[in-house]
Structures are given as C-alpha cells and as structure tokens.
Amino acid sequence: MATNPTNATAAPPLPREVRKPRLSRAEKAEATRARLFEAAIEIVGELGYAGASVALITARANVAQGTFYNYFESRQDLLDQLLPSISERLHELIRQRVMEAPDDPIEREKARLAGFFEFLEKEPHLFKILSEGSVQAPRGFRAHLETQSASYRRALEYERRRGNLLIDDPLEIDILMQMLISTREYLSGRFCYEDGDFVRPAPSVVDTYVKLLRGKVFK
C-alpha cells in the first residue's frame, strides 16, 4: 500500500550553522595583548623575571616575536605592567568578599585576608612576581604598593568614620595600614606555599589573625 506523502513524518530541518561574529581590529588587538600578558605572568611565575624573554613570551602566546613591539615598548615595559594589572584583579576580588562579609569591622578585615589567600590560589604566580618585583620591575612594584595602600587606606578611613577604630591620628592609621598589608604578605609566604606550589592555609591562620585583631593574644 502506497504511503501518502502528506502523512509522512517530515524530516527535521538541518541545524543552521551559527557563525561567530568577526572580531573588530581593536578587539583582535586587545585579545593579542591579553595573550601576551597572560603568557608573561605564567613564565615569570615559572622562571622568574630573568627567565621571561620576549621569545618565550611570544612563543607561549602563539604570537610572532615582532608583533610584541606593537603592544609594548620593551620587555621591561611589559614586566612593569604585570603587578599593577594583577593588583587590580586582587583589589576587585577582595572588594567583593568584603561586601559579602557581615557588617562588622573584624569580619571585613578577616574577609580581606581570606580573600588574599583565595586570590593566591587562583593566581599562584603572584607570589613570585611580587617577591622579585621590587628588584626586577621596580616601577610596577611601586604602582602595586600604591594601589594596595590606597585601597587599605580607604578601608581604614571607612572604619574610622564609623567609629570602629581606636586610633584617629592619620600617621598611626598609615602605620596600621602598612602593618596589615605586610602581615598578609608574610603569612602568604609562610603558609601558602610548599616547594613552590600553592597550598591552602589551615583555618587557624585566619583565626589567629582575628584573635590578634580582637586583642585576644596577651593577658
């Protein structure tokens, strides 16, 4: 018996090929620059600043070596930009964690330290880039310190305005800010790395830090 063509099950239409929109020239340039940046971060993290040659960076980024100079004046120019760029990422993550913290000055400070450790886990190359930066990329290192200092100063000024600080003198607040920054960087070097690899610090690291902030260390 012949099949009525009008009753036959119609074959599903073939999926239409979805074409990705072409990147503009500016978007392509930004993508290339980003690849060079990430490649430099990885190589400095693995080999240190001294080992981060233009040849290695461009090879890792899959970019022609001559193209490098379309984006950076020199190898040193790129290296000096690494820490400030990472510093902005760090600031954004910590800002988010502080906003999520309970409305308590100690909890906000706890979130800053825990957020710093979290960032190191996501960006493990930061430690080597930071530890060598003062010598190998002094301009970038100074910019990093200025960014972090300005961020912490704003945080402490916020707590001062709300009556959450026991000190009010601007010089003392500046000293406190430097102490807090130095403490988190020392703690990260002591408890976040073993044989060059990141390890998640024990909860007691943050807990002891909080005890110090609450004045629960000395009798």
JSON list of C-alpha atoms in Angstrom, two decimals, residues 68-195:
[
{"chain": "A", "resi": 68, "resn": "PHE", "atom": "CA", "xyz": [55.33, 42.04, 20.58]},
{"chain": "A", "resi": 69, "resn": "TYR", "atom": "CA", "xyz": [56.55, 45.59, 20.00]},
{"chain": "A", "resi": 70, "resn": "ASN", "atom": "CA", "xyz": [53.18, 46.66, 18.62]},
{"chain": "A", "resi": 71, "resn": "TYR", "atom": "CA", "xyz": [51.86, 46.35, 22.17]},
{"chain": "A", "resi": 72, "resn": "PHE", "atom": "CA", "xyz": [54.79, 47.04, 24.48]},
{"chain": "A", "resi": 73, "resn": "GLU", "atom": "CA", "xyz": [57.72, 49.41, 24.18]},
{"chain": "A", "resi": 74, "resn": "SER", "atom": "CA", "xyz": [60.13, 46.84, 25.55]},
{"chain": "A", "resi": 75, "resn": "ARG", "atom": "CA", "xyz": [60.37, 43.66, 27.59]},
{"chain": "A", "resi": 76, "resn": "GLN", "atom": "CA", "xyz": [60.76, 45.82, 30.70]},
{"chain": "A", "resi": 77, "resn": "ASP", "atom": "CA", "xyz": [57.63, 47.79, 29.82]},
{"chain": "A", "resi": 78, "resn": "LEU", "atom": "CA", "xyz": [55.60, 44.57, 29.88]},
{"chain": "A", "resi": 79, "resn": "LEU", "atom": "CA", "xyz": [57.19, 43.34, 33.10]},
{"chain": "A", "resi": 80, "resn": "ASP", "atom": "CA", "xyz": [56.46, 46.66, 34.79]},
{"chain": "A", "resi": 81, "resn": "GLN", "atom": "CA", "xyz": [52.79, 46.32, 33.87]},
{"chain": "A", "resi": 82, "resn": "LEU", "atom": "CA", "xyz": [52.31, 42.84, 35.35]},
{"chain": "A", "resi": 83, "resn": "LEU", "atom": "CA", "xyz": [51.98, 43.69, 39.03]},
{"chain": "A", "resi": 84, "resn": "PRO", "atom": "CA", "xyz": [49.66, 46.69, 38.57]},
{"chain": "A", "resi": 85, "resn": "SER", "atom": "CA", "xyz": [47.36, 44.57, 36.41]},
{"chain": "A", "resi": 86, "resn": "ILE", "atom": "CA", "xyz": [47.28, 41.71, 38.91]},
{"chain": "A", "resi": 87, "resn": "SER", "atom": "CA", "xyz": [46.86, 44.23, 41.71]},
{"chain": "A", "resi": 88, "resn": "GLU", "atom": "CA", "xyz": [43.62, 45.46, 40.14]},
{"chain": "A", "resi": 89, "resn": "ARG", "atom": "CA", "xyz": [42.29, 41.89, 39.97]},
{"chain": "A", "resi": 90, "resn": "LEU", "atom": "CA", "xyz": [43.25, 41.35, 43.59]},
{"chain": "A", "resi": 91, "resn": "HIS", "atom": "CA", "xyz": [41.53, 44.57, 44.66]},
{"chain": "A", "resi": 92, "resn": "GLU", "atom": "CA", "xyz": [38.32, 43.59, 42.86]},
{"chain": "A", "resi": 93, "resn": "LEU", "atom": "CA", "xyz": [38.13, 40.12, 44.42]},
{"chain": "A", "resi": 94, "resn": "ILE", "atom": "CA", "xyz": [38.82, 41.41, 47.94]},
{"chain": "A", "resi": 95, "resn": "ARG", "atom": "CA", "xyz": [36.27, 44.20, 47.48]},
{"chain": "A", "resi": 96, "resn": "GLN", "atom": "CA", "xyz": [33.67, 41.59, 46.57]},
{"chain": "A", "resi": 97, "resn": "ARG", "atom": "CA", "xyz": [34.50, 39.41, 49.58]},
{"chain": "A", "resi": 98, "resn": "VAL", "atom": "CA", "xyz": [34.32, 42.41, 51.92]},
{"chain": "A", "resi": 99, "resn": "MET", "atom": "CA", "xyz": [30.91, 43.35, 50.54]},
{"chain": "A", "resi": 100, "resn": "GLU", "atom": "CA", "xyz": [29.72, 39.79, 51.23]},
{"chain": "A", "resi": 101, "resn": "ALA", "atom": "CA", "xyz": [31.03, 39.82, 54.82]},
{"chain": "A", "resi": 102, "resn": "PRO", "atom": "CA", "xyz": [28.83, 40.56, 57.86]},
{"chain": "A", "resi": 103, "resn": "ASP", "atom": "CA", "xyz": [28.63, 44.22, 58.85]},
{"chain": "A", "resi": 104, "resn": "ASP", "atom": "CA", "xyz": [31.42, 44.06, 61.39]},
{"chain": "A", "resi": 105, "resn": "PRO", "atom": "CA", "xyz": [34.92, 45.63, 61.13]},
{"chain": "A", "resi": 106, "resn": "ILE", "atom": "CA", "xyz": [36.71, 42.48, 62.23]},
{"chain": "A", "resi": 107, "resn": "GLU", "atom": "CA", "xyz": [34.71, 40.35, 59.80]},
{"chain": "A", "resi": 108, "resn": "ARG", "atom": "CA", "xyz": [35.60, 42.73, 56.99]},
{"chain": "A", "resi": 109, "resn": "GLU", "atom": "CA", "xyz": [39.28, 42.51, 57.85]},
{"chain": "A", "resi": 110, "resn": "LYS", "atom": "CA", "xyz": [39.01, 38.74, 58.09]},
{"chain": "A", "resi": 111, "resn": "ALA", "atom": "CA", "xyz": [37.47, 38.75, 54.60]},
{"chain": "A", "resi": 112, "resn": "ARG", "atom": "CA", "xyz": [40.44, 40.76, 53.28]},
{"chain": "A", "resi": 113, "resn": "LEU", "atom": "CA", "xyz": [42.95, 38.19, 54.50]},
{"chain": "A", "resi": 114, "resn": "ALA", "atom": "CA", "xyz": [40.87, 35.19, 53.39]},
{"chain": "A", "resi": 115, "resn": "GLY", "atom": "CA", "xyz": [40.26, 36.90, 50.04]},
{"chain": "A", "resi": 116, "resn": "PHE", "atom": "CA", "xyz": [44.00, 37.40, 49.60]},
{"chain": "A", "resi": 117, "resn": "PHE", "atom": "CA", "xyz": [44.59, 33.68, 50.15]},
{"chain": "A", "resi": 118, "resn": "GLU", "atom": "CA", "xyz": [41.75, 32.87, 47.74]},
{"chain": "A", "resi": 119, "resn": "PHE", "atom": "CA", "xyz": [43.32, 35.08, 45.09]},
{"chain": "A", "resi": 120, "resn": "LEU", "atom": "CA", "xyz": [46.69, 33.37, 45.50]},
{"chain": "A", "resi": 121, "resn": "GLU", "atom": "CA", "xyz": [45.02, 30.02, 44.92]},
{"chain": "A", "resi": 122, "resn": "LYS", "atom": "CA", "xyz": [43.53, 31.32, 41.66]},
{"chain": "A", "resi": 123, "resn": "GLU", "atom": "CA", "xyz": [46.66, 33.24, 40.63]},
{"chain": "A", "resi": 124, "resn": "PRO", "atom": "CA", "xyz": [49.55, 31.25, 42.12]},
{"chain": "A", "resi": 125, "resn": "HIS", "atom": "CA", "xyz": [52.12, 33.14, 40.06]},
{"chain": "A", "resi": 126, "resn": "LEU", "atom": "CA", "xyz": [51.52, 36.32, 42.06]},
{"chain": "A", "resi": 127, "resn": "PHE", "atom": "CA", "xyz": [53.87, 35.29, 44.85]},
{"chain": "A", "resi": 128, "resn": "LYS", "atom": "CA", "xyz": [56.98, 35.03, 42.65]},
{"chain": "A", "resi": 129, "resn": "ILE", "atom": "CA", "xyz": [56.00, 38.10, 40.65]},
{"chain": "A", "resi": 130, "resn": "LEU", "atom": "CA", "xyz": [55.60, 40.01, 43.91]},
{"chain": "A", "resi": 131, "resn": "SER", "atom": "CA", "xyz": [58.64, 38.64, 45.70]},
{"chain": "A", "resi": 132, "resn": "GLU", "atom": "CA", "xyz": [61.01, 39.54, 42.83]},
{"chain": "A", "resi": 133, "resn": "GLY", "atom": "CA", "xyz": [59.18, 42.65, 41.73]},
{"chain": "A", "resi": 134, "resn": "SER", "atom": "CA", "xyz": [60.96, 45.22, 43.89]},
{"chain": "A", "resi": 135, "resn": "VAL", "atom": "CA", "xyz": [64.25, 44.44, 42.13]},
{"chain": "A", "resi": 136, "resn": "GLN", "atom": "CA", "xyz": [63.21, 43.23, 38.66]},
{"chain": "A", "resi": 137, "resn": "ALA", "atom": "CA", "xyz": [60.26, 45.54, 37.99]},
{"chain": "A", "resi": 138, "resn": "PRO", "atom": "CA", "xyz": [60.54, 48.45, 40.45]},
{"chain": "A", "resi": 139, "resn": "ARG", "atom": "CA", "xyz": [58.15, 50.75, 38.59]},
{"chain": "A", "resi": 140, "resn": "GLY", "atom": "CA", "xyz": [55.43, 48.11, 38.57]},
{"chain": "A", "resi": 141, "resn": "PHE", "atom": "CA", "xyz": [56.18, 47.15, 42.16]},
{"chain": "A", "resi": 142, "resn": "ARG", "atom": "CA", "xyz": [55.72, 50.75, 43.32]},
{"chain": "A", "resi": 143, "resn": "ALA", "atom": "CA", "xyz": [52.44, 51.01, 41.40]},
{"chain": "A", "resi": 144, "resn": "HIS", "atom": "CA", "xyz": [51.25, 47.79, 43.06]},
{"chain": "A", "resi": 145, "resn": "LEU", "atom": "CA", "xyz": [52.10, 49.09, 46.53]},
{"chain": "A", "resi": 146, "resn": "GLU", "atom": "CA", "xyz": [50.37, 52.38, 45.82]},
{"chain": "A", "resi": 147, "resn": "THR", "atom": "CA", "xyz": [47.21, 50.59, 44.66]},
{"chain": "A", "resi": 148, "resn": "GLN", "atom": "CA", "xyz": [47.11, 48.28, 47.65]},
{"chain": "A", "resi": 149, "resn": "SER", "atom": "CA", "xyz": [47.97, 51.06, 50.09]},
{"chain": "A", "resi": 150, "resn": "ALA", "atom": "CA", "xyz": [45.28, 53.36, 48.69]},
{"chain": "A", "resi": 151, "resn": "SER", "atom": "CA", "xyz": [42.71, 50.55, 48.90]},
{"chain": "A", "resi": 152, "resn": "TYR", "atom": "CA", "xyz": [43.59, 49.73, 52.52]},
{"chain": "A", "resi": 153, "resn": "ARG", "atom": "CA", "xyz": [43.70, 53.40, 53.47]},
{"chain": "A", "resi": 154, "resn": "ARG", "atom": "CA", "xyz": [40.16, 53.87, 52.15]},
{"chain": "A", "resi": 155, "resn": "ALA", "atom": "CA", "xyz": [39.02, 50.80, 54.10]},
{"chain": "A", "resi": 156, "resn": "LEU", "atom": "CA", "xyz": [40.51, 52.07, 57.36]},
{"chain": "A", "resi": 157, "resn": "GLU", "atom": "CA", "xyz": [39.14, 55.55, 56.78]},
{"chain": "A", "resi": 158, "resn": "TYR", "atom": "CA", "xyz": [35.71, 53.97, 56.32]},
{"chain": "A", "resi": 159, "resn": "GLU", "atom": "CA", "xyz": [36.06, 52.19, 59.68]},
{"chain": "A", "resi": 160, "resn": "ARG", "atom": "CA", "xyz": [37.32, 55.40, 61.32]},
{"chain": "A", "resi": 161, "resn": "ARG", "atom": "CA", "xyz": [34.30, 57.37, 60.13]},
{"chain": "A", "resi": 162, "resn": "ARG", "atom": "CA", "xyz": [32.01, 54.72, 61.58]},
{"chain": "A", "resi": 163, "resn": "GLY", "atom": "CA", "xyz": [33.77, 54.83, 64.93]},
{"chain": "A", "resi": 164, "resn": "ASN", "atom": "CA", "xyz": [35.28, 51.35, 64.57]},
{"chain": "A", "resi": 165, "resn": "LEU", "atom": "CA", "xyz": [38.94, 52.31, 65.09]},
{"chain": "A", "resi": 166, "resn": "LEU", "atom": "CA", "xyz": [40.57, 53.04, 68.44]},
{"chain": "A", "resi": 167, "resn": "ILE", "atom": "CA", "xyz": [43.12, 55.31, 66.72]},
{"chain": "A", "resi": 168, "resn": "ASP", "atom": "CA", "xyz": [42.38, 58.53, 64.91]},
{"chain": "A", "resi": 169, "resn": "ASP", "atom": "CA", "xyz": [45.77, 60.03, 64.06]},
{"chain": "A", "resi": 170, "resn": "PRO", "atom": "CA", "xyz": [46.41, 59.88, 60.27]},
{"chain": "A", "resi": 171, "resn": "LEU", "atom": "CA", "xyz": [50.04, 58.83, 60.79]},
{"chain": "A", "resi": 172, "resn": "GLU", "atom": "CA", "xyz": [49.02, 55.95, 63.06]},
{"chain": "A", "resi": 173, "resn": "ILE", "atom": "CA", "xyz": [46.37, 54.86, 60.58]},
{"chain": "A", "resi": 174, "resn": "ASP", "atom": "CA", "xyz": [49.00, 54.86, 57.83]},
{"chain": "A", "resi": 175, "resn": "ILE", "atom": "CA", "xyz": [51.33, 52.75, 60.00]},
{"chain": "A", "resi": 176, "resn": "LEU", "atom": "CA", "xyz": [48.48, 50.34, 60.76]},
{"chain": "A", "resi": 177, "resn": "MET", "atom": "CA", "xyz": [47.72, 50.05, 57.05]},
{"chain": "A", "resi": 178, "resn": "GLN", "atom": "CA", "xyz": [51.33, 49.11, 56.28]},
{"chain": "A", "resi": 179, "resn": "MET", "atom": "CA", "xyz": [51.35, 46.59, 59.14]},
{"chain": "A", "resi": 180, "resn": "LEU", "atom": "CA", "xyz": [48.20, 44.86, 57.86]},
{"chain": "A", "resi": 181, "resn": "ILE", "atom": "CA", "xyz": [49.49, 44.68, 54.28]},
{"chain": "A", "resi": 182, "resn": "SER", "atom": "CA", "xyz": [52.86, 43.34, 55.43]},
{"chain": "A", "resi": 183, "resn": "THR", "atom": "CA", "xyz": [51.21, 40.76, 57.68]},
{"chain": "A", "resi": 184, "resn": "ARG", "atom": "CA", "xyz": [49.09, 39.21, 54.95]},
{"chain": "A", "resi": 185, "resn": "GLU", "atom": "CA", "xyz": [52.05, 39.06, 52.55]},
{"chain": "A", "resi": 186, "resn": "TYR", "atom": "CA", "xyz": [54.27, 37.45, 55.17]},
{"chain": "A", "resi": 187, "resn": "LEU", "atom": "CA", "xyz": [51.58, 34.95, 56.14]},
{"chain": "A", "resi": 188, "resn": "SER", "atom": "CA", "xyz": [51.08, 34.01, 52.50]},
{"chain": "A", "resi": 189, "resn": "GLY", "atom": "CA", "xyz": [54.79, 33.33, 52.05]},
{"chain": "A", "resi": 190, "resn": "ARG", "atom": "CA", "xyz": [54.90, 31.27, 55.24]},
{"chain": "A", "resi": 191, "resn": "PHE", "atom": "CA", "xyz": [51.70, 29.24, 54.96]},
{"chain": "A", "resi": 192, "resn": "CYS", "atom": "CA", "xyz": [50.52, 29.27, 51.33]},
{"chain": "A", "resi": 193, "resn": "TYR", "atom": "CA", "xyz": [53.49, 27.71, 49.54]},
{"chain": "A", "resi": 194, "resn": "GLU", "atom": "CA", "xyz": [55.41, 24.46, 49.84]},
{"chain": "A", "resi": 195, "resn": "ASP", "atom": "CA", "xyz": [58.18, 23.65, 47.38]}
]
